[in-house]
Coordinates of N, CA and C and ligand atoms in Angstrom, one line a residue:
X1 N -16.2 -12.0 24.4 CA -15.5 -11.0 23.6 C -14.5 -11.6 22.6
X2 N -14.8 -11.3 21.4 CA -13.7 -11.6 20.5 C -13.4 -10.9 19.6
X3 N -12.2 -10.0 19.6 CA -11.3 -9.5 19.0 C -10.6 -10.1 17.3
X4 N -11.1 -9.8 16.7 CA -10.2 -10.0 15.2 C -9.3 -9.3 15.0
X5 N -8.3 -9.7 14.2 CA -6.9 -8.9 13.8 C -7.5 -8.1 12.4
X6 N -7.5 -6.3 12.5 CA -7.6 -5.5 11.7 C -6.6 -5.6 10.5
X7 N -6.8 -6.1 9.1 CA -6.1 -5.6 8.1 C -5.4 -4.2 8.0
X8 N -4.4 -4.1 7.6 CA -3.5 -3.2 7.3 C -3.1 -3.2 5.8
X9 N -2.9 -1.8 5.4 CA -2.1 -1.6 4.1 C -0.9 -2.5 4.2
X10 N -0.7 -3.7 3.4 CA -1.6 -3.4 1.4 C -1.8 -4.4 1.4
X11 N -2.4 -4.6 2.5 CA -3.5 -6.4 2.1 C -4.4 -5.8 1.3
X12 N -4.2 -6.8 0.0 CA -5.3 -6.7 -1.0 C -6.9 -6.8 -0.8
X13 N -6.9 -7.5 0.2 CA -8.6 -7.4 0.6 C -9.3 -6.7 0.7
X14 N -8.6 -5.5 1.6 CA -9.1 -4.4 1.7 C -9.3 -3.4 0.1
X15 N -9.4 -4.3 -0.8 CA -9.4 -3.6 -2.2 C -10.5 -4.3 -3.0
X16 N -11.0 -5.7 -2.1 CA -12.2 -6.1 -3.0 C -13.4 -5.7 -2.9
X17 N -14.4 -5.8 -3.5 CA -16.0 -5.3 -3.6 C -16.5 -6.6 -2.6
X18 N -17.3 -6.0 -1.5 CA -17.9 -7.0 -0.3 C -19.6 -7.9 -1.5
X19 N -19.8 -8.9 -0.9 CA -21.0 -9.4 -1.4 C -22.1 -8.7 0.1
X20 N -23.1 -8.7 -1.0 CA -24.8 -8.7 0.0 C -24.6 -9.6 1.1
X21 N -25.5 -9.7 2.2 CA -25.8 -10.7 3.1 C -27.7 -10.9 3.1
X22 N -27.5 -12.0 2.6 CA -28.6 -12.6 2.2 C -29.7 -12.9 3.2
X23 N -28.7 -13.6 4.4 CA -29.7 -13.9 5.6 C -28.9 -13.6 6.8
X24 N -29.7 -12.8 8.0 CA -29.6 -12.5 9.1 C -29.3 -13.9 10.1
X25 N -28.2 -14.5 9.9 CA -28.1 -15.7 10.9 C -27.1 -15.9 11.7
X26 N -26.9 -16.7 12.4 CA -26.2 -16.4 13.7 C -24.8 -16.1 13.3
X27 N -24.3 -16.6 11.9 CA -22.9 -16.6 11.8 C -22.6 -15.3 11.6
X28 N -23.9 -14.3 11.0 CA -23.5 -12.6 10.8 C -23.8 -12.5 11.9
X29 N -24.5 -12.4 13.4 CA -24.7 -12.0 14.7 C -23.9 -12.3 15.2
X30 N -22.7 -13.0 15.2 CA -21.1 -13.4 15.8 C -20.5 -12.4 15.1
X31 N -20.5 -12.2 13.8 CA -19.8 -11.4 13.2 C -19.9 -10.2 13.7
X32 N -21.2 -9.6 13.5 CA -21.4 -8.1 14.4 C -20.8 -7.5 15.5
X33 N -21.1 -8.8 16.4 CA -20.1 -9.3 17.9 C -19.2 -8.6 17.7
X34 N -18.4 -9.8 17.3 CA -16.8 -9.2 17.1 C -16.2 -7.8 16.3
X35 N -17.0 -7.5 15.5 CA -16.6 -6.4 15.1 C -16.4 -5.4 16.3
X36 N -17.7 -5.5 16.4 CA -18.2 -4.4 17.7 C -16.5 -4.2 19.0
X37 N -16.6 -5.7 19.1 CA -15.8 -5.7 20.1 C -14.6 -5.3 19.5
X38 N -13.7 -5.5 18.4 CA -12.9 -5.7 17.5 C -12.5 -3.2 17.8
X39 N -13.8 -2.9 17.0 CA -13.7 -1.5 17.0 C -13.5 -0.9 18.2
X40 N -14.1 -1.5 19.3 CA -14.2 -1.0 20.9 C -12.9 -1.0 20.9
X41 N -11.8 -2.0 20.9 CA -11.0 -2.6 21.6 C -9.7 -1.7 20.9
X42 N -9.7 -1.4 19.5 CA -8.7 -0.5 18.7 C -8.4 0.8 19.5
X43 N -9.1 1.4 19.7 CA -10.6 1.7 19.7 C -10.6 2.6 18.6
X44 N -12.0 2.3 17.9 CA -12.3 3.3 16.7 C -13.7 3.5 17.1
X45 N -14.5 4.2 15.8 CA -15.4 4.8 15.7 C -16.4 4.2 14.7
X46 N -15.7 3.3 13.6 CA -16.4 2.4 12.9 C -15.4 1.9 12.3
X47 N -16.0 0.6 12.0 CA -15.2 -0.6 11.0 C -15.8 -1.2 10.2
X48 N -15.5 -1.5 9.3 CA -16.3 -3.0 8.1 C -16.0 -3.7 8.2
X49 N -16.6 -4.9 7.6 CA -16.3 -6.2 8.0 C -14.8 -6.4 6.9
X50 N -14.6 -6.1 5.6 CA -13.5 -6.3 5.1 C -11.8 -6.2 5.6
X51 N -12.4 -5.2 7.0 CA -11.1 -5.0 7.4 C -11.1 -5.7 8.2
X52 N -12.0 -7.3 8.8 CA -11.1 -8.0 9.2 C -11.1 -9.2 8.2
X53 N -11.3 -9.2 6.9 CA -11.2 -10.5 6.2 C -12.4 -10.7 5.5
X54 N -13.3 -10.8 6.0 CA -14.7 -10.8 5.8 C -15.9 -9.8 4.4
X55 N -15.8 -10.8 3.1 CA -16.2 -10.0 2.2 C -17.6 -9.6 2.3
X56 N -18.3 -9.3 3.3 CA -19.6 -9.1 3.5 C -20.3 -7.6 3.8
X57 N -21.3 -6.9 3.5 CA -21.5 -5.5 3.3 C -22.3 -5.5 4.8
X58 N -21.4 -5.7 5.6 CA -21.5 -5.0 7.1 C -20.8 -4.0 7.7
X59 N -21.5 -3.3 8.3 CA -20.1 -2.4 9.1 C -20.8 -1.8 10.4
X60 N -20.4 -1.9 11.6 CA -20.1 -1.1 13.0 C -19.9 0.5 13.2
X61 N -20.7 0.7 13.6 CA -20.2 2.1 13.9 C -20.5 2.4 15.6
X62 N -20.0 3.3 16.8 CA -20.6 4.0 17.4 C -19.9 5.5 17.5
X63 N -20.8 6.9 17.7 CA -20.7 7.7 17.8 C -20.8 8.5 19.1
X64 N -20.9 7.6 20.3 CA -21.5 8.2 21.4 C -20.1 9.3 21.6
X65 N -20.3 10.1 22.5 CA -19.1 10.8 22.8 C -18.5 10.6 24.4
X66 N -17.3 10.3 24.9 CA -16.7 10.1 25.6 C -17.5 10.6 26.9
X67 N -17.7 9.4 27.7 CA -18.4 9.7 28.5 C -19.6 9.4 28.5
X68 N -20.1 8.9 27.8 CA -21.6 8.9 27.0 C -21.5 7.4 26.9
X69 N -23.0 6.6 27.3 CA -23.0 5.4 27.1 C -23.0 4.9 25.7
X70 N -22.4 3.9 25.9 CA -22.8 3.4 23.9 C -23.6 3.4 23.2
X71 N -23.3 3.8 22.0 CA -24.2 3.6 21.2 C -24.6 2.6 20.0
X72 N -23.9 1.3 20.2 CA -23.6 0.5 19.1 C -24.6 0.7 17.4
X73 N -24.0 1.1 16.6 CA -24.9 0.1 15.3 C -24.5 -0.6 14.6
X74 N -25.4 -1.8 13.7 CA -24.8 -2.1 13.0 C -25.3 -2.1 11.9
X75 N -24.9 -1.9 10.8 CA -25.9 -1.3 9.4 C -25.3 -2.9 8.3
X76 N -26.7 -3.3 7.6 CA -26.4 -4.8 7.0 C -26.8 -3.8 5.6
X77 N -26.2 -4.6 4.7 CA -26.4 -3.9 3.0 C -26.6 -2.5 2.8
X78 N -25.9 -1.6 3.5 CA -25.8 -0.2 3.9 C -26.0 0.4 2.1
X79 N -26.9 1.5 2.1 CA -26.9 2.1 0.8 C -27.0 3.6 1.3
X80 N -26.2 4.7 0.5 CA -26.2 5.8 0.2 C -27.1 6.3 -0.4
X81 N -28.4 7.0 -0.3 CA -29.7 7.4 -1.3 C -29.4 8.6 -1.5
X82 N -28.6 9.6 -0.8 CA -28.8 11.2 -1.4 C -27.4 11.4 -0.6
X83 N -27.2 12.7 -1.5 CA -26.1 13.0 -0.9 C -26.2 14.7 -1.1
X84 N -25.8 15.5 0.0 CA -25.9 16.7 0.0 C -25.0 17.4 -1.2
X85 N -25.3 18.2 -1.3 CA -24.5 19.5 -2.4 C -23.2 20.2 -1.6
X86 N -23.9 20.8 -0.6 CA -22.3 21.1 0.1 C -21.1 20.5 0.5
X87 N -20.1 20.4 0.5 CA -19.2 19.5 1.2 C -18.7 20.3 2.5
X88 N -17.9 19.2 3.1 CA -17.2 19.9 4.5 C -15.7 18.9 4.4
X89 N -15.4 19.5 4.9 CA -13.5 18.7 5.4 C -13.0 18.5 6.4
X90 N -13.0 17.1 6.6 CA -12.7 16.7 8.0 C -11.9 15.9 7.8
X91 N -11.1 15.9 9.1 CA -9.6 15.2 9.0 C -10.0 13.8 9.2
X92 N -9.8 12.8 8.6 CA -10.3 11.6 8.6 C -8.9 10.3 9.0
X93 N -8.9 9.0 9.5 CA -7.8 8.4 9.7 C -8.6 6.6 9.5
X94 N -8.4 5.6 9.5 CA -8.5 4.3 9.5 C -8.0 3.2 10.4
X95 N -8.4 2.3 10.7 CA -7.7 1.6 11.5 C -7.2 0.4 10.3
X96 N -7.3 0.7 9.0 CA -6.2 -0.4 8.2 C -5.2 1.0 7.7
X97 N -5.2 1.9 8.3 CA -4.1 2.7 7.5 C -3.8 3.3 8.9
X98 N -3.1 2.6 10.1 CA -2.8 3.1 11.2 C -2.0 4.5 11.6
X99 N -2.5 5.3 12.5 CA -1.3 6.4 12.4 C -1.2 7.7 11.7
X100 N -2.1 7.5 10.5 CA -2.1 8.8 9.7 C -3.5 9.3 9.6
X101 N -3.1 11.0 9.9 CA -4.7 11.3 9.6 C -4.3 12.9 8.4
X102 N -5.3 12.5 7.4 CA -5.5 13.7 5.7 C -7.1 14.2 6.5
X103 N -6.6 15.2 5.8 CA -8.1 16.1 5.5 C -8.7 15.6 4.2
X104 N -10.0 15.4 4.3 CA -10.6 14.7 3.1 C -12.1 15.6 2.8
X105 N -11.9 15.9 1.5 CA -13.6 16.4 1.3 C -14.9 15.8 1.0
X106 N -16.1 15.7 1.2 CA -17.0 14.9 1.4 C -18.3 15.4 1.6
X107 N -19.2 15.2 0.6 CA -20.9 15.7 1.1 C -20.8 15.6 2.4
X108 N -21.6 16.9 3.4 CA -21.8 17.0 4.5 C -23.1 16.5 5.1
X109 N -24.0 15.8 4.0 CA -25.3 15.3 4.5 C -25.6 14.1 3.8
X110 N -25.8 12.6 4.0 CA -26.3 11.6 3.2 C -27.8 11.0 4.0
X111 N -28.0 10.1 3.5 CA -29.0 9.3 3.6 C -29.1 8.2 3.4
X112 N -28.9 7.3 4.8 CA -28.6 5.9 4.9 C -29.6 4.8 4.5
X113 N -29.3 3.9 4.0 CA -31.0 2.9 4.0 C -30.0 1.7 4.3
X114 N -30.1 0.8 5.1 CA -30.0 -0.3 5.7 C -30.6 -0.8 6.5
X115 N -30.3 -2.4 6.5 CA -31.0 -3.7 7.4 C -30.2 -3.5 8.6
X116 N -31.5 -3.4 9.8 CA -30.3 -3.8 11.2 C -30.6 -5.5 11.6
X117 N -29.7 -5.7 12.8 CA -29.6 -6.7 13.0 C -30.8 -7.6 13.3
X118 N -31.7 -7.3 13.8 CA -33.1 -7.4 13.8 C -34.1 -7.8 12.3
X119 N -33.1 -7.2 11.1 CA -34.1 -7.6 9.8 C -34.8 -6.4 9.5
X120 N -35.3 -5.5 10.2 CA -35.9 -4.4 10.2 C -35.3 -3.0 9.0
X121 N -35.9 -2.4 8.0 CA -35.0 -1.4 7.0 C -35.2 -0.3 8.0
X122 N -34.5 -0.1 7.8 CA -34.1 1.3 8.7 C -33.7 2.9 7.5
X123 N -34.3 3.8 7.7 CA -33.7 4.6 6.7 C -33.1 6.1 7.6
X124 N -32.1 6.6 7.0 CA -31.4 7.7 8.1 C -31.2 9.4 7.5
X125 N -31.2 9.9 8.3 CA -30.6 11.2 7.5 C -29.4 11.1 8.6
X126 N -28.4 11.5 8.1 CA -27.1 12.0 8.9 C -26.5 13.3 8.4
X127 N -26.0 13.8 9.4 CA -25.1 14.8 8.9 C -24.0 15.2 10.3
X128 N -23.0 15.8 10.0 CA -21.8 16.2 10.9 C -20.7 14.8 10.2
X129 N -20.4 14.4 11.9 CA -19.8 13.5 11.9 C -19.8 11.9 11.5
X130 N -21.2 11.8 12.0 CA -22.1 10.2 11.3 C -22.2 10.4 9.9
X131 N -22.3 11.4 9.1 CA -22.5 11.6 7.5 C -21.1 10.8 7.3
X132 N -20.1 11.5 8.0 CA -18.6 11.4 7.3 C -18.2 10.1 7.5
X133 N -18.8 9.4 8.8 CA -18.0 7.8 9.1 C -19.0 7.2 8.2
X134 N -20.3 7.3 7.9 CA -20.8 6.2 6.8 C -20.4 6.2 5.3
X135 N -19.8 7.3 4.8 CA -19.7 7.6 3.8 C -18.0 6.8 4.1
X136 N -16.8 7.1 4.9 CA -16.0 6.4 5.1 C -15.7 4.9 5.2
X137 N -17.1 4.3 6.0 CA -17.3 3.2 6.3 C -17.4 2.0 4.9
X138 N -18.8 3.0 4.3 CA -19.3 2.3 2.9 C -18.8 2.0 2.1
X139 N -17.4 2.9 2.1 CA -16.2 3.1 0.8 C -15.9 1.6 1.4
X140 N -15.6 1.3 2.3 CA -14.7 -0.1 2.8 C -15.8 -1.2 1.9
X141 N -17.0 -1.2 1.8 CA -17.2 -2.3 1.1 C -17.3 -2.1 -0.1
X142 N -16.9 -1.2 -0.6 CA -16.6 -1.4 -2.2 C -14.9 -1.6 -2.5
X143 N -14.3 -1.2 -1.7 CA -12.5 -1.3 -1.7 C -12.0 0.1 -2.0
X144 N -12.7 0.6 -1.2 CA -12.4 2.3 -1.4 C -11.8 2.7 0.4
X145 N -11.0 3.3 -0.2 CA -9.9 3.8 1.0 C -10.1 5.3 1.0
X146 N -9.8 6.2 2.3 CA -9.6 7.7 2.3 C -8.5 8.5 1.5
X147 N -7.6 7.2 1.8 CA -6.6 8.0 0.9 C -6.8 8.1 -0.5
X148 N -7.9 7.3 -1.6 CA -7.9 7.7 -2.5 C -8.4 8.6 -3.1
X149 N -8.9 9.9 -2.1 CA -9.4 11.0 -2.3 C -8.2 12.0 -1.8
X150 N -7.2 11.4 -1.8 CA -6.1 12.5 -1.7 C -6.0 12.9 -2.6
X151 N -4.4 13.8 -2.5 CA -3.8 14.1 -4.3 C -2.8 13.2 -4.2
X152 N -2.4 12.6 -5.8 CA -1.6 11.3 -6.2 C -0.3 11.6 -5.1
X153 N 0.1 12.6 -5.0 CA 1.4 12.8 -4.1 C 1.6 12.4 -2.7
X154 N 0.1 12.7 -1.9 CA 0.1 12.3 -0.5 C 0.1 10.5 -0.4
X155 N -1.0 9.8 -1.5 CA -1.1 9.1 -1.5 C -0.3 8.6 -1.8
X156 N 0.2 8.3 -3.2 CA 1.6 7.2 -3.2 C 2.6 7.7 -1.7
X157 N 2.6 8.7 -0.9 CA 3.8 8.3 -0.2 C 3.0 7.8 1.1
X158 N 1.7 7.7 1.1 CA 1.2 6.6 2.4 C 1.1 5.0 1.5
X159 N 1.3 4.6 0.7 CA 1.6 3.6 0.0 C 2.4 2.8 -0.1
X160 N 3.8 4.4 -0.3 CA 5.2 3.4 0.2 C 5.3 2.9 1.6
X161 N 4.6 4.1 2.5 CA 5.0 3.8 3.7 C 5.0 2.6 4.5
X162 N 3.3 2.1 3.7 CA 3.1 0.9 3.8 C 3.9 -0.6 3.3
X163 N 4.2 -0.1 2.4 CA 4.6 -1.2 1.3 C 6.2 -1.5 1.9
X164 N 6.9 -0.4 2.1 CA 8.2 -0.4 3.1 C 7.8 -1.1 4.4
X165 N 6.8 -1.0 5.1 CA 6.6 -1.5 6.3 C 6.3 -3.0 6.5
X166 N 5.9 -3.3 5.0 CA 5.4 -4.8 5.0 C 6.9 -5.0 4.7
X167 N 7.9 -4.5 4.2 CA 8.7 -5.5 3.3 C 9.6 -5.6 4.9
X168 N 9.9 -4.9 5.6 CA 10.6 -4.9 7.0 C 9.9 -6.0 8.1
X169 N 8.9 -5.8 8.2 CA 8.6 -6.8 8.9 C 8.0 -8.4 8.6
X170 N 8.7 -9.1 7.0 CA 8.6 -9.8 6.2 C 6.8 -10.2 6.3
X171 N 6.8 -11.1 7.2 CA 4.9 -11.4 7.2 C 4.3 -10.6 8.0
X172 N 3.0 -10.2 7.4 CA 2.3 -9.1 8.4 C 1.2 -9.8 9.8
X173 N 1.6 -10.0 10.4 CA 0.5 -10.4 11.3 C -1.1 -9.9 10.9
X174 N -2.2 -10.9 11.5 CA -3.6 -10.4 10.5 C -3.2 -9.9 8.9
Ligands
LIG201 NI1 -11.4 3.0 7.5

């Protein structure tokens, strides 16, 4: 089991565009690892790999519900193909933006196309809750955050919060 340290606001990384993964090799199967274990351990519900450092278009998710055995996935070069007309609003939170949770609006239905760890394309329909974390998730490998679907007012003041928080505790661990 290995645990990586989750980025936090306003590490810039979490603001760059992830590259493709070209080949399924052991060093992304360690990486999945730890994510996995990384998300369990916060505990969240999904992660990308950007939030622990890692510019690569991976990301972790499980959905099972408490009580419910795992469900691990891991989705490699994740693409959005459709996206529903309706939206829904759900309160959304991060584990690089600790602590805070906005109501965010969002197509209620997408359609996933990703490589699993296996090499295998996989193609998805989602909707509910799995619609909302892939669409959350995805945003992380382009450097898209939840909060940037707020209004400028909520956001700049989860910004300062952050930016005050770094400047107090001078270096940020991870
Ligand atoms: Ni997030």
């Amino acid at each position: 089991m290995a645990v990586r340290p989750v980025l936090v606001l306003p590490d810039q990384r979490l603001r760059a565009v992830a590259d493709p993964i070209e080949k399924i090799d052991a060093e992304i199967k360690t990486l999945a690892k730890d994510m996995l274990d990384t998300m369990y351990d916060a505990p969240g519900i999904g992660l990308a790999a950007p939030q622990v450092g890692v510019l690569k278009r991976i990301v972790v998710m499980d959905l099972a519900a408490e009580g419910e055995p795992p469900q691990p996935l891991v989705l490699i070069n994740p693409e959005i193909t459709r996206i529903s007309d309706d939206t829904v609003i759900t309160e959304e939170g991060c584990l690089s933006i600790p602590e805070l949770y906005y109501d965010v609006e969002r197509p209620a239905a997408v359609t996933v196309e990703y490589t699993d760890l296996d090499g295998k394309h996989v193609t998805e329909e989602a909707e509910g809750r799995f619609a909302i974390v892939i669409q959350h998730e995805l945003d992380h490998l382009d450097g898209v955050l939840y909060i940037d679907y707020l209004s400028r007012l909520k956001r700049d003041r989860v910004l300062k919060k952050f930016q005050k928080a770094e400047r107090f505790s001078g270096r940020k661990a991870g």
